[in-house]
Amino acid sequence: HQFFHWALQFPEVFGSREWGVGSSDPIAQSPLPTAHSPFPRSPGFDVVLSNPPWERIKLQEKEWFAARSPQIANAANAAARKRLIEALQQDDPALYQAFQQDLRGAECESHFIRNSAKYPLCGRGDVNTYAIFTELARDLLSNRGQVGIIVPTGIATDDTTKLFFQALLESRSLGSLYDFENRKGIFRAVQGNVKFCLMTISAAECRSFQMGAQLDDPDLIRDPGRIYELTEEDVKLINPNTANCPTFRTSRDAVLVRAIHKRLSIMLQEGQGEHNVWQVSFLRMLDMTNDSETFQFQEQLENAGYSLVGNQYIKDDQIFLPVYEAKLAHQYNHRAATFEGIPYAHRFKIHAGTNVPGNDELANPMYLSLPRFWVPNHVVDSKLPANHSRWFIGFRNAISAVADSRSLVASIIPRVGIGNSLPVLLSAQPASRQTVLLSMLNSFVVDYVLRQKASGGNLNFFIMKQLPVLSPELLLNQPIWANRHHLGSWLSQRVLELTYTAWDLQPFARDCGYDGPPFRWDETRRFLLRCELDAAYFHLYGIARDDVDYIMETFPIVKRKDIKQHGEYRTKRVILEIYDEMAAAMAGGPPYQTRLDPPPADPRVAHPANT
């Protein structure tokens, strides 16, 4: 393998009196990091400049076979792919041998990185080469040295690299971090949605570090509005569990998010003094790869004599439940897309498209989305904790600022199989309170904070846990803009009407104390319900009016769609109007009166009982 030995290649750097010329590799001998000395101190380079490779070490079957065997790469699921790979032993032994050789090579590299003790901070999780090169670069420094390195921003924001970034903070070794988005093609061979950073690490102590994020042009490093300073204390206030780096677009964002976190606690504080007032836990119910052996698709079930009832396949006492994926759901809508009508040849592609139901379908409380896969009922039961609910809060784990108007997308999902692209948030709080938690997650203010915390394309559990949320006890108070109901009721009524639009969520409605039929799908009412919720959360999060205006401008896709459809940024205008009406009530004026007639969740806006 021709391992590289630094002391042998650079004896003039590492062959000092302290180590002795010809001694063993000092990097291997240097002490492992400790809480008081997170990085070893040794002879080394004064400057390390690097743009290391950005490659996952784990072999990806789809990518490996994409050019070699498209049939295997485009298999319906992982189980089918594995069967096709095994068949290569007879059909194409040379291709099978080449795959096994590359697979073993990746496994051996991963084993060395995880177990050699050379990468104690980054040699963990799904290892990427950029992370271990960054740790190596820091270890190669002399006591007066500096590193300048170009790597994905995940080095400062991801869970697998958090120990390294924490060590940088604790040793005050981070000099600067400038985060870039490649949408203008700074690196032409790299996809436009990839985020990378210029990171400077110093052996000398840095009391704070310069930060810039969501940049798309190197000249922006000289823009004082885009560059700001952060300290270890700032980072640990905003992300206390992981101390991973927030990525504020502007200095104003840094001030706003710091202020929010000073007022509110995060959803789940880990470690000593764990704080979990919403009693939440997270579940990755079905892995689309590891659980694929249990999946069946439509044609298989129909050939086996199963009948489609709603969106379940039933035969005698055997039931196959639909497997929901992220693309089927959107905010307050578990019927946002369907695979119904998508031909078999297109249904299982990597970026398979869906059909979007129109208002006529959504207005039908019997209409249900159809998935790509179904799974036996008992498999879903085996994945759930005891005394589980008959419905769940699901949220998309993919973030696309380019394709989606919103980054945090959460919805109530009925009892079905749920794939790993739609993780489940479980809470022991009553259903009415969980509706409030759902509306917080779907609010513009929480979405705005999330965008300052997440640099990659995945909304991981550690990010969700560190979102700022209101205390459930606050829901018992009277709304500060109204003189009746308590706050929890004011919020949950609006969420109930937005969410309960189909009969398959009847268990959810009953748990919320409502036993009537689903509410009618009315776009005008739904828009006003959401504007009221957003205006309320801006007040509850302590956001001043000018900052509400500013935050709404950070959602350009929402603005662009509004202007195209209505000729103005209607969403911002109405939220600000309602915000002002609430502010006037809070200042001693008349109580806020909803624009909705009938009021939210009124039985008069429900379907007839026999629908």
Coordinates of C-alpha atoms in Angstrom, one line a residue:
H1 CA 0.0 0.0 0.0
Q2 CA 3.0 2.3 0.1
F3 CA 2.1 4.1 3.4
F4 CA 3.6 7.5 3.7
H5 CA 5.9 8.1 6.7
W6 CA 6.3 11.7 7.5
A7 CA 9.4 11.4 9.6
L8 CA 11.2 9.5 6.9
Q9 CA 10.1 11.8 4.1
F10 CA 10.8 15.0 6.0
P11 CA 13.7 14.3 8.4
E12 CA 14.7 18.0 8.3
V13 CA 11.2 18.8 9.8
F14 CA 10.7 16.0 12.3
G15 CA 14.3 14.9 12.9
S16 CA 14.8 17.5 15.7
R17 CA 16.8 17.1 19.0
E18 CA 13.5 16.4 20.8
W19 CA 12.8 13.4 18.7
G20 CA 16.2 12.4 17.5
V21 CA 17.2 11.9 13.9
G22 CA 16.0 8.5 12.6
S23 CA 13.5 8.0 15.4
S24 CA 10.1 6.4 14.8
D25 CA 7.3 8.4 13.4
P26 CA 6.6 11.2 15.9
I27 CA 3.1 11.5 14.8
A28 CA 2.3 8.0 15.8
Q29 CA 4.2 8.5 19.1
S30 CA 2.7 11.8 20.0
P31 CA 0.1 11.7 22.9
L32 CA -3.5 11.4 22.0
P33 CA -5.7 14.6 22.6
T34 CA -7.0 15.3 26.1
A35 CA -9.5 17.7 27.4
H36 CA -6.8 20.1 28.4
S37 CA -4.5 19.5 25.4
P38 CA -6.8 18.5 22.5
F39 CA -3.9 18.5 20.0
P40 CA -0.4 17.1 20.4
R41 CA 2.5 19.5 20.4
S42 CA 5.5 18.3 18.3
P43 CA 8.0 19.5 15.8
G44 CA 6.4 20.0 12.4
F45 CA 5.6 22.4 9.6
D46 CA 5.2 26.1 9.9
V47 CA 2.6 26.1 7.1
V48 CA 0.4 23.4 5.7
L49 CA -1.7 24.3 2.6
S50 CA -4.0 21.7 1.2
N51 CA -7.1 20.9 -1.0
P52 CA -7.4 17.2 0.0
P53 CA -9.6 14.7 -1.8
W54 CA -13.3 14.7 -0.8
E55 CA -14.3 11.1 -1.1
R56 CA -16.4 8.7 1.0
I57 CA -14.3 5.6 1.8
K58 CA -17.4 3.3 2.0
L59 CA -18.0 1.8 -1.4
Q60 CA -21.4 2.9 -2.9
E61 CA -22.9 0.1 -5.0
K62 CA -25.1 2.3 -7.1
E63 CA -22.2 4.6 -8.0
W64 CA -19.8 1.7 -8.6
F65 CA -22.1 -0.1 -11.0
A66 CA -23.5 3.1 -12.7
A67 CA -21.1 2.9 -15.6
R68 CA -20.2 -0.8 -15.4
S69 CA -23.8 -2.3 -15.2
P70 CA -26.7 0.1 -15.3
Q71 CA -29.1 -2.8 -14.8
I72 CA -27.6 -3.4 -11.3
A73 CA -27.4 0.4 -10.5
N74 CA -31.0 0.9 -11.3
A75 CA -32.4 -2.1 -9.5
A76 CA -35.8 -1.6 -7.8
N77 CA -34.2 -1.8 -4.3
A78 CA -31.1 -2.9 -2.4
A79 CA -32.3 -6.5 -2.1
A80 CA -32.8 -6.9 -5.8
R81 CA -29.4 -5.2 -6.4
K82 CA -27.7 -7.7 -4.1
R83 CA -29.3 -10.7 -6.0
L84 CA -28.0 -9.3 -9.3
I85 CA -24.5 -8.8 -7.9
E86 CA -24.4 -12.4 -6.7
A87 CA -25.5 -13.6 -10.1
L88 CA -22.4 -12.0 -11.6
Q89 CA -20.4 -15.0 -10.2
Q90 CA -21.8 -17.0 -13.1
D91 CA -22.7 -14.3 -15.6
D92 CA -19.6 -12.1 -15.4
P93 CA -16.9 -13.4 -13.1
A94 CA -14.4 -10.7 -14.0
L95 CA -16.8 -7.9 -13.1
Y96 CA -17.7 -9.7 -9.8
Q97 CA -14.0 -10.1 -8.9
A98 CA -13.3 -6.4 -9.6
F99 CA -16.2 -5.4 -7.4
Q100 CA -15.1 -7.7 -4.5
Q101 CA -11.5 -6.4 -4.8
D102 CA -12.7 -2.7 -4.5
L103 CA -15.1 -3.6 -1.7
R104 CA -12.3 -5.2 0.3
G105 CA -10.0 -2.3 -0.4
A106 CA -12.6 0.1 1.0
E107 CA -13.2 -2.1 4.1
C108 CA -9.5 -2.3 4.8
E109 CA -9.0 1.5 4.5
S110 CA -11.9 2.1 6.8
H111 CA -10.6 -0.4 9.3
F112 CA -7.2 1.3 9.4
I113 CA -8.7 4.8 9.8
R114 CA -11.0 3.7 12.6
N115 CA -8.7 1.5 14.6
S116 CA -5.1 2.6 14.1
A117 CA -5.4 5.5 16.6
K118 CA -3.9 7.9 14.1
Y119 CA -7.3 9.7 13.6
P120 CA -8.9 9.8 17.1
L121 CA -11.1 12.7 16.3
C122 CA -12.3 12.2 12.7
G123 CA -11.8 8.4 12.2
R124 CA -15.4 7.6 13.1
G125 CA -18.9 7.3 11.4
D126 CA -19.2 7.3 7.6
V127 CA -15.6 8.5 7.1
N128 CA -14.7 10.9 4.3
T129 CA -11.1 11.5 3.3
Y130 CA -11.3 15.3 3.7
A131 CA -11.9 14.9 7.5
I132 CA -8.9 12.7 8.2
F133 CA -6.7 14.9 6.0
T134 CA -7.8 17.9 8.1
E135 CA -6.9 16.2 11.3
L136 CA -3.6 15.1 9.9
A137 CA -2.8 18.6 8.7
R138 CA -3.4 20.0 12.2
D139 CA -1.1 17.3 13.7
L140 CA 1.7 18.1 11.3
L141 CA 2.0 21.7 12.6
S142 CA 4.9 23.1 14.6
N143 CA 4.1 25.1 17.7
R144 CA 4.1 28.3 15.6
G145 CA 2.4 26.8 12.5
Q146 CA -0.8 27.5 10.6
V147 CA -3.0 25.4 8.3
G148 CA -4.9 26.7 5.3
I149 CA -7.2 24.0 3.9
I150 CA -10.2 23.8 1.5
V151 CA -12.7 21.1 2.6
P152 CA -16.5 20.6 2.8
T153 CA -18.1 22.7 5.4
G154 CA -19.1 19.5 7.1
I155 CA -15.8 19.6 8.9
A156 CA -17.4 22.2 11.2
T157 CA -21.0 21.3 11.1
D158 CA -21.4 17.5 10.9
D159 CA -21.9 15.1 13.7
T160 CA -19.1 12.8 12.7
T161 CA -16.5 15.6 12.9
K162 CA -17.9 17.3 16.0
L163 CA -15.0 16.1 18.2
F164 CA -12.5 17.6 15.9
F165 CA -14.3 21.0 15.8
Q166 CA -14.9 20.9 19.6
A167 CA -11.1 20.4 20.0
L168 CA -10.4 23.4 17.8
L169 CA -12.7 25.5 19.9
E170 CA -11.4 24.3 23.3
S171 CA -7.8 24.8 22.2
R172 CA -8.7 28.2 20.6
S173 CA -6.9 27.0 17.4
L174 CA -9.5 28.1 14.9
G175 CA -8.5 31.3 13.1
S176 CA -11.1 31.7 10.4
L177 CA -13.8 29.7 8.6
Y178 CA -15.3 31.0 5.3
D179 CA -18.2 28.8 4.1
F180 CA -19.0 28.8 0.3
E181 CA -21.8 27.5 -1.8
N182 CA -20.7 26.4 -5.3
R183 CA -23.8 27.6 -7.2
K184 CA -21.6 30.0 -9.3
G185 CA -19.2 27.3 -10.2
I186 CA -16.1 28.3 -8.2
F187 CA -15.1 24.7 -8.7
R188 CA -16.4 23.8 -12.1
A189 CA -16.2 20.0 -11.6
V190 CA -18.2 20.2 -8.3
Q191 CA -22.0 20.2 -8.1
G192 CA -23.6 23.6 -7.5
N193 CA -25.2 22.6 -4.2
V194 CA -22.0 21.5 -2.6
K195 CA -20.8 23.6 0.4
F196 CA -17.1 23.9 1.1
C197 CA -15.0 26.2 3.3
L198 CA -11.7 27.9 3.6
M199 CA -10.4 27.0 7.1
T200 CA -7.4 28.5 8.9
I201 CA -6.1 26.6 11.9
S202 CA -3.4 28.1 14.1
A203 CA -1.1 26.6 16.7
A204 CA -1.2 30.0 18.5
E205 CA -4.2 30.8 20.6
C206 CA -7.2 32.7 18.9
R207 CA -9.7 34.2 21.3
S208 CA -12.3 34.4 18.6
F209 CA -12.5 33.4 14.9
Q210 CA -13.6 35.2 11.8
M211 CA -16.6 33.6 10.1
G212 CA -18.5 34.0 6.8
A213 CA -21.1 31.7 5.5
Q214 CA -23.3 31.0 2.5
L215 CA -20.8 33.0 0.3
D216 CA -20.7 32.4 -3.4
D217 CA -17.8 34.7 -4.4
P218 CA -14.4 35.0 -2.8
D219 CA -14.6 38.8 -2.9
L220 CA -17.3 38.7 -0.2
I221 CA -14.6 37.9 2.3
R222 CA -13.9 41.7 2.2
D223 CA -17.6 42.6 2.8
P224 CA -18.0 43.7 6.5
G225 CA -21.7 42.8 6.4
R226 CA -21.0 39.2 5.5
I227 CA -18.1 38.6 7.9
Y228 CA -18.4 38.5 11.7
E229 CA -16.6 37.1 14.7
L230 CA -17.7 34.1 16.9
T231 CA -16.4 32.8 20.1
E232 CA -16.5 29.3 21.7
E233 CA -19.2 30.6 24.0
D234 CA -21.4 31.7 21.0
V235 CA -21.1 28.3 19.4
K236 CA -22.0 26.5 22.6
L237 CA -25.0 28.8 23.3
I238 CA -26.4 28.0 19.8
N239 CA -25.4 24.3 19.6
P240 CA -24.8 23.2 23.2
N241 CA -25.0 19.4 22.5
T242 CA -22.5 19.2 19.7
A243 CA -20.7 22.6 19.6
N244 CA -20.8 22.4 15.8
C245 CA -20.5 25.7 13.9
P246 CA -23.6 27.7 12.8
T247 CA -23.4 29.2 9.4
F248 CA -24.9 32.7 9.5
R249 CA -25.3 34.4 6.2
T250 CA -24.8 37.9 7.6
S251 CA -23.7 39.5 10.8
R252 CA -27.4 40.4 11.4
D253 CA -28.3 36.7 11.3
A254 CA -25.7 36.1 14.0
V255 CA -27.2 38.7 16.2
L256 CA -30.7 37.5 15.7
V257 CA -30.1 33.8 16.3
R258 CA -27.9 34.5 19.3
A259 CA -30.8 36.5 20.8
I260 CA -33.3 33.7 20.1
H261 CA -31.2 31.2 21.9
K262 CA -30.7 33.4 24.9
R263 CA -34.5 33.6 25.3
L264 CA -35.4 30.0 24.5
S265 CA -34.1 26.5 25.4
I266 CA -33.4 23.9 22.7
M267 CA -35.7 20.9 22.1
L268 CA -33.5 18.3 23.8
Q269 CA -30.5 19.2 25.9
E270 CA -28.1 16.2 26.2
G271 CA -25.4 15.4 28.6
Q272 CA -25.3 16.4 32.3
G273 CA -28.6 17.9 33.4
E274 CA -30.5 16.5 30.4
H275 CA -33.5 18.7 29.5
N276 CA -36.3 17.3 27.4
V277 CA -39.5 19.2 28.2
W278 CA -41.3 18.0 25.1
Q279 CA -40.4 14.4 25.9
V280 CA -39.2 13.7 22.4
S281 CA -37.3 10.8 20.9
F282 CA -36.5 10.1 17.2
L283 CA -37.1 7.0 15.2
R284 CA -35.7 5.8 11.9
M285 CA -38.4 3.3 11.2
L286 CA -37.6 1.6 8.0
D287 CA -34.2 1.6 6.2
M288 CA -34.8 1.7 2.5
T289 CA -31.7 -0.5 2.0
N290 CA -31.5 -2.8 5.0
D291 CA -35.3 -3.5 5.2
S292 CA -35.8 -3.8 1.5
E293 CA -36.1 -7.6 1.7
T294 CA -39.6 -7.1 3.4
F295 CA -40.8 -4.6 0.7
Q296 CA -43.2 -5.5 -2.1
F297 CA -44.3 -3.3 -5.0
Q298 CA -47.7 -3.0 -6.6
E299 CA -47.4 -5.6 -9.4
Q300 CA -46.0 -8.2 -7.0
L301 CA -48.9 -7.9 -4.6
E302 CA -51.6 -7.9 -7.3
N303 CA -50.1 -11.0 -8.9
A304 CA -50.2 -12.6 -5.5
G305 CA -53.9 -12.0 -5.2
Y306 CA -53.9 -8.9 -2.9
S307 CA -56.6 -6.2 -3.3
L308 CA -56.0 -2.5 -2.9
V309 CA -58.2 -1.0 -0.2
G310 CA -57.5 2.7 0.3
N311 CA -53.8 2.6 0.0
Q312 CA -53.3 -0.8 1.8
Y313 CA -53.1 -4.2 0.1
I314 CA -55.2 -6.8 1.9
K315 CA -55.6 -10.6 1.4
D316 CA -57.6 -12.5 4.0
D317 CA -56.0 -11.4 7.4
Q318 CA -52.7 -10.3 5.8
I319 CA -52.2 -6.5 5.4
F320 CA -49.4 -4.7 3.6
L321 CA -49.1 -1.0 4.7
P322 CA -47.8 1.7 2.3
V323 CA -44.2 2.8 2.8
Y324 CA -44.1 6.6 3.0
E325 CA -41.1 8.5 1.7
A326 CA -40.3 12.2 2.2
K327 CA -41.5 13.2 -1.3
L328 CA -45.1 12.1 -0.4
A329 CA -45.6 14.6 2.4
H330 CA -45.3 18.4 2.8
Q331 CA -46.2 20.8 5.6
Y332 CA -49.6 20.0 7.1
N333 CA -50.3 17.7 4.1
H334 CA -49.6 13.9 4.1
R335 CA -51.1 13.6 0.6
A336 CA -48.8 16.1 -1.1
A337 CA -47.6 13.6 -3.9
T338 CA -48.3 10.1 -5.2
F339 CA -46.7 7.4 -7.3
E340 CA -50.1 6.6 -8.8
G341 CA -49.8 6.8 -12.6
I342 CA -46.0 6.6 -12.6
P343 CA -44.9 3.7 -14.9
Y344 CA -42.9 0.8 -13.5
A345 CA -39.9 1.7 -15.6
H346 CA -39.7 5.2 -14.0
R347 CA -40.9 4.4 -10.5
F348 CA -37.6 3.0 -9.2
K349 CA -35.1 5.4 -10.7
I350 CA -32.7 7.2 -8.3
H351 CA -34.6 10.5 -8.7
A352 CA -38.0 9.0 -9.5
G353 CA -40.7 11.6 -10.1
T354 CA -44.2 11.7 -8.6
N355 CA -47.6 13.1 -9.5
V356 CA -49.0 16.0 -7.5
P357 CA -52.7 15.8 -6.7
G358 CA -54.8 18.7 -7.6
N359 CA -57.3 20.6 -5.4
D360 CA -60.1 18.2 -6.5
E361 CA -58.2 15.2 -5.2
L362 CA -57.2 17.0 -2.0
A363 CA -60.8 18.1 -1.5
N364 CA -61.9 14.5 -1.4
P365 CA -61.4 13.2 2.2
M366 CA -61.2 9.6 0.8
Y367 CA -58.3 10.4 -1.5
L368 CA -55.0 8.8 -0.4
S369 CA -51.4 8.8 -1.8
L370 CA -50.0 5.6 -3.3
P371 CA -46.3 4.8 -2.6
R372 CA -43.7 2.7 -4.5
F373 CA -43.5 0.0 -1.8
W374 CA -45.6 -1.8 0.7
V375 CA -44.5 -3.6 3.9
P376 CA -46.2 -6.3 6.1
N377 CA -48.1 -4.9 9.0
H378 CA -46.1 -6.9 11.5
V379 CA -42.9 -5.4 10.3
V380 CA -44.2 -1.9 11.2
D381 CA -45.3 -3.2 14.6
S382 CA -41.8 -4.6 15.2
K383 CA -40.2 -1.2 14.6
L384 CA -42.4 0.7 17.0
P385 CA -42.0 1.2 20.8
A386 CA -44.6 -0.2 23.1
N387 CA -47.8 1.8 23.4
H388 CA -47.0 3.7 20.3
S389 CA -49.4 6.2 18.8
R390 CA -51.7 5.6 15.8
W391 CA -50.1 8.5 14.0
F392 CA -46.7 10.2 13.9
I393 CA -44.9 13.5 13.3
G394 CA -42.7 12.9 10.3
F395 CA -40.1 15.4 8.9
R396 CA -38.1 15.4 5.7
N397 CA -34.4 14.6 6.3
A398 CA -33.3 16.3 3.1
I399 CA -32.7 20.1 2.8
S400 CA -32.6 21.7 -0.6
A401 CA -32.4 25.5 -0.6
V402 CA -32.3 25.4 -4.4
A403 CA -35.4 23.1 -5.0
D404 CA -37.6 23.7 -2.0
S405 CA -39.2 26.9 -0.7
R406 CA -38.9 25.5 2.9
S407 CA -36.1 23.7 4.6
L408 CA -38.1 22.2 7.5
V409 CA -41.1 20.2 6.3
A410 CA -43.1 18.3 9.0
S411 CA -46.5 16.6 8.8
I412 CA -48.8 14.3 10.7
I413 CA -48.5 10.8 9.1
P414 CA -51.0 8.1 9.7
R415 CA -49.9 4.6 11.0
V416 CA -48.0 3.4 7.9
G417 CA -44.5 2.2 7.1
I418 CA -42.1 5.2 7.0
G419 CA -38.8 5.2 5.1
N420 CA -35.6 6.7 6.4
S421 CA -36.0 9.8 4.3
L422 CA -39.0 10.7 6.6
P423 CA -37.7 10.3 10.2
V424 CA -40.3 10.1 12.9
L425 CA -40.4 12.4 15.9
L426 CA -42.2 10.8 18.9
S427 CA -43.4 12.7 21.9
A428 CA -45.0 11.6 25.2
Q429 CA -46.9 14.9 25.3
P430 CA -50.7 14.9 24.7
A431 CA -51.8 15.1 21.1
S432 CA -53.0 18.7 21.4
R433 CA -49.6 19.8 22.5
Q434 CA -47.9 17.8 19.7
T435 CA -49.9 19.8 17.2
V436 CA -48.3 22.9 18.7
L437 CA -44.8 21.3 18.3
L438 CA -45.7 20.5 14.7
S439 CA -46.7 24.2 14.0
M440 CA -43.5 25.4 15.6
L441 CA -41.4 23.2 13.3
N442 CA -43.3 24.5 10.3
S443 CA -43.0 28.2 11.2
F444 CA -40.9 30.6 9.3
V445 CA -39.0 31.6 12.4
V446 CA -37.8 28.1 13.2
D447 CA -37.1 27.4 9.5
Y448 CA -34.9 30.6 9.5
V449 CA -32.9 29.4 12.5
L450 CA -32.5 25.9 11.0
R451 CA -30.9 27.4 7.9
Q452 CA -28.2 29.0 10.0
K453 CA -27.5 25.6 11.7
A454 CA -27.5 23.2 8.8
S455 CA -24.8 23.4 6.1
G456 CA -25.3 20.1 4.3
G457 CA -28.2 18.5 2.6
N458 CA -29.4 16.4 5.5
L459 CA -31.6 17.4 8.5
N460 CA -30.0 15.1 11.1
F461 CA -31.4 14.3 14.5
F462 CA -28.6 16.3 16.2
I463 CA -29.8 19.5 14.3
M464 CA -33.4 18.9 15.3
K465 CA -32.6 18.5 18.9
Q466 CA -30.8 21.8 19.0
L467 CA -33.7 23.9 17.5
P468 CA -35.1 26.6 19.9
V469 CA -38.6 25.8 21.1
L470 CA -41.2 27.3 23.4
S471 CA -41.8 25.5 26.7
P472 CA -45.0 23.4 26.9
E473 CA -46.0 25.2 30.1
L474 CA -46.3 28.4 28.1
L475 CA -49.3 26.9 26.3
L476 CA -51.3 27.1 29.5
N477 CA -51.2 31.0 29.4
Q478 CA -53.7 33.2 27.8
P479 CA -52.6 34.4 24.3
I480 CA -51.0 37.8 24.7
W481 CA -53.1 39.2 21.8
A482 CA -56.5 37.7 22.8
N483 CA -58.6 37.6 25.9
R484 CA -60.0 34.1 25.7
H485 CA -58.8 30.5 25.4
H486 CA -55.3 29.5 26.4
L487 CA -52.5 29.7 24.0
G488 CA -52.3 25.9 23.4
S489 CA -55.9 25.9 22.3
W490 CA -55.5 28.9 20.1
L491 CA -52.6 27.3 18.2
S492 CA -53.9 23.7 18.1
Q493 CA -57.3 24.6 16.6
R494 CA -55.5 26.1 13.6
V495 CA -53.2 23.1 13.2
L496 CA -56.2 20.6 13.5
E497 CA -58.0 22.3 10.6
L498 CA -54.8 22.4 8.5
T499 CA -54.0 18.8 9.1
Y500 CA -57.2 16.8 9.4
T501 CA -58.4 16.8 5.8
A502 CA -58.7 13.0 5.2
W503 CA -60.3 10.1 7.0
D504 CA -57.1 8.2 7.5
L505 CA -56.1 10.7 10.1
Q506 CA -59.3 10.2 12.2
P507 CA -57.3 8.6 15.1
F508 CA -55.2 11.8 15.3
A509 CA -58.3 14.1 15.3
R510 CA -59.9 12.0 18.1
D511 CA -56.7 12.1 20.2
C512 CA -57.0 15.9 19.8
G513 CA -60.6 15.8 21.2
Y514 CA -62.4 16.2 17.9
D515 CA -64.8 13.5 16.8
G516 CA -66.2 15.1 13.6
P517 CA -65.5 14.5 9.9
P518 CA -62.4 15.9 8.2
F519 CA -62.2 19.6 7.4
R520 CA -62.6 20.8 3.8
W521 CA -59.5 21.6 1.8
D522 CA -59.9 25.4 1.3
E523 CA -56.8 27.1 -0.1
T524 CA -57.9 30.6 1.1
R525 CA -58.6 29.4 4.6
R526 CA -55.3 27.4 4.7
F527 CA -53.3 30.4 3.7
L528 CA -54.8 32.6 6.5
L529 CA -54.5 29.9 9.1
R530 CA -50.8 29.6 8.3
C531 CA -50.3 33.4 8.3
E532 CA -51.9 33.6 11.8
L533 CA -49.6 30.8 13.1
D534 CA -46.5 32.5 11.7
A535 CA -47.4 35.9 13.0
A536 CA -48.0 34.4 16.4
Y537 CA -44.7 32.6 16.5
F538 CA -42.8 35.7 15.5
H539 CA -44.3 37.4 18.6
L540 CA -43.7 34.4 20.8
Y541 CA -40.0 34.2 19.7
G542 CA -39.6 37.8 20.5
I543 CA -38.8 39.0 16.9
A544 CA -39.2 42.7 16.3
R545 CA -41.2 43.9 13.2
D546 CA -38.1 45.0 11.2
D547 CA -36.6 41.6 11.8
V548 CA -39.8 39.8 10.7
D549 CA -39.6 41.8 7.5
Y550 CA -35.9 40.8 7.1
I551 CA -36.5 37.1 7.9
M552 CA -39.3 36.8 5.4
E553 CA -36.9 38.2 2.7
T554 CA -34.6 35.2 3.4
F555 CA -37.1 32.9 1.7
P556 CA -36.6 33.9 -2.0
I557 CA -38.5 30.9 -3.5
V558 CA -41.6 31.7 -1.4
K559 CA -41.3 35.3 -2.6
R560 CA -40.7 34.3 -6.2
K561 CA -43.8 32.0 -6.3
D562 CA -46.0 34.7 -4.6
I563 CA -45.0 37.3 -7.2
K564 CA -45.6 35.0 -10.1
Q565 CA -49.0 34.0 -8.8
H566 CA -50.2 37.2 -7.0
G567 CA -48.1 40.0 -8.4
E568 CA -46.7 40.7 -4.9
Y569 CA -45.0 39.0 -1.9
R570 CA -48.4 38.2 -0.5
T571 CA -47.2 35.9 2.3
K572 CA -45.0 38.5 3.9
R573 CA -47.6 41.3 3.6
V574 CA -50.4 39.3 5.3
I575 CA -48.1 38.0 8.0
L576 CA -46.9 41.5 8.8
E577 CA -50.5 42.8 8.8
I578 CA -51.6 40.1 11.3
Y579 CA -48.4 40.7 13.3
D580 CA -49.3 44.4 13.5
E581 CA -52.9 43.7 14.6
M582 CA -51.6 41.4 17.3
A583 CA -49.0 44.0 18.4
A584 CA -51.8 46.6 18.7
A585 CA -53.8 44.2 20.9
M586 CA -50.7 43.5 23.1
A587 CA -50.2 47.3 23.5
G588 CA -53.7 47.7 25.0
G589 CA -55.9 47.9 21.9
P590 CA -58.9 45.6 21.1
P591 CA -58.1 41.9 21.2
Y592 CA -57.0 40.3 17.9
Q593 CA -59.9 39.0 15.8
T594 CA -59.3 36.3 13.3
R595 CA -60.1 37.0 9.7
L596 CA -61.6 33.5 9.3
D597 CA -65.3 33.1 9.3
P598 CA -66.3 30.6 10.6
P599 CA -63.3 30.5 13.0
P600 CA -60.6 27.8 12.9
A601 CA -61.7 24.2 13.3
D602 CA -65.4 25.2 13.4
P603 CA -67.6 22.2 12.5
R604 CA -69.2 24.3 9.8
V605 CA -66.0 24.0 7.7
A606 CA -66.0 20.2 8.0
H607 CA -67.2 17.8 5.4
P608 CA -70.7 16.3 5.9
A609 CA -70.5 13.4 8.3
N610 CA -71.4 10.8 5.6
T611 CA -68.7 11.8 3.2

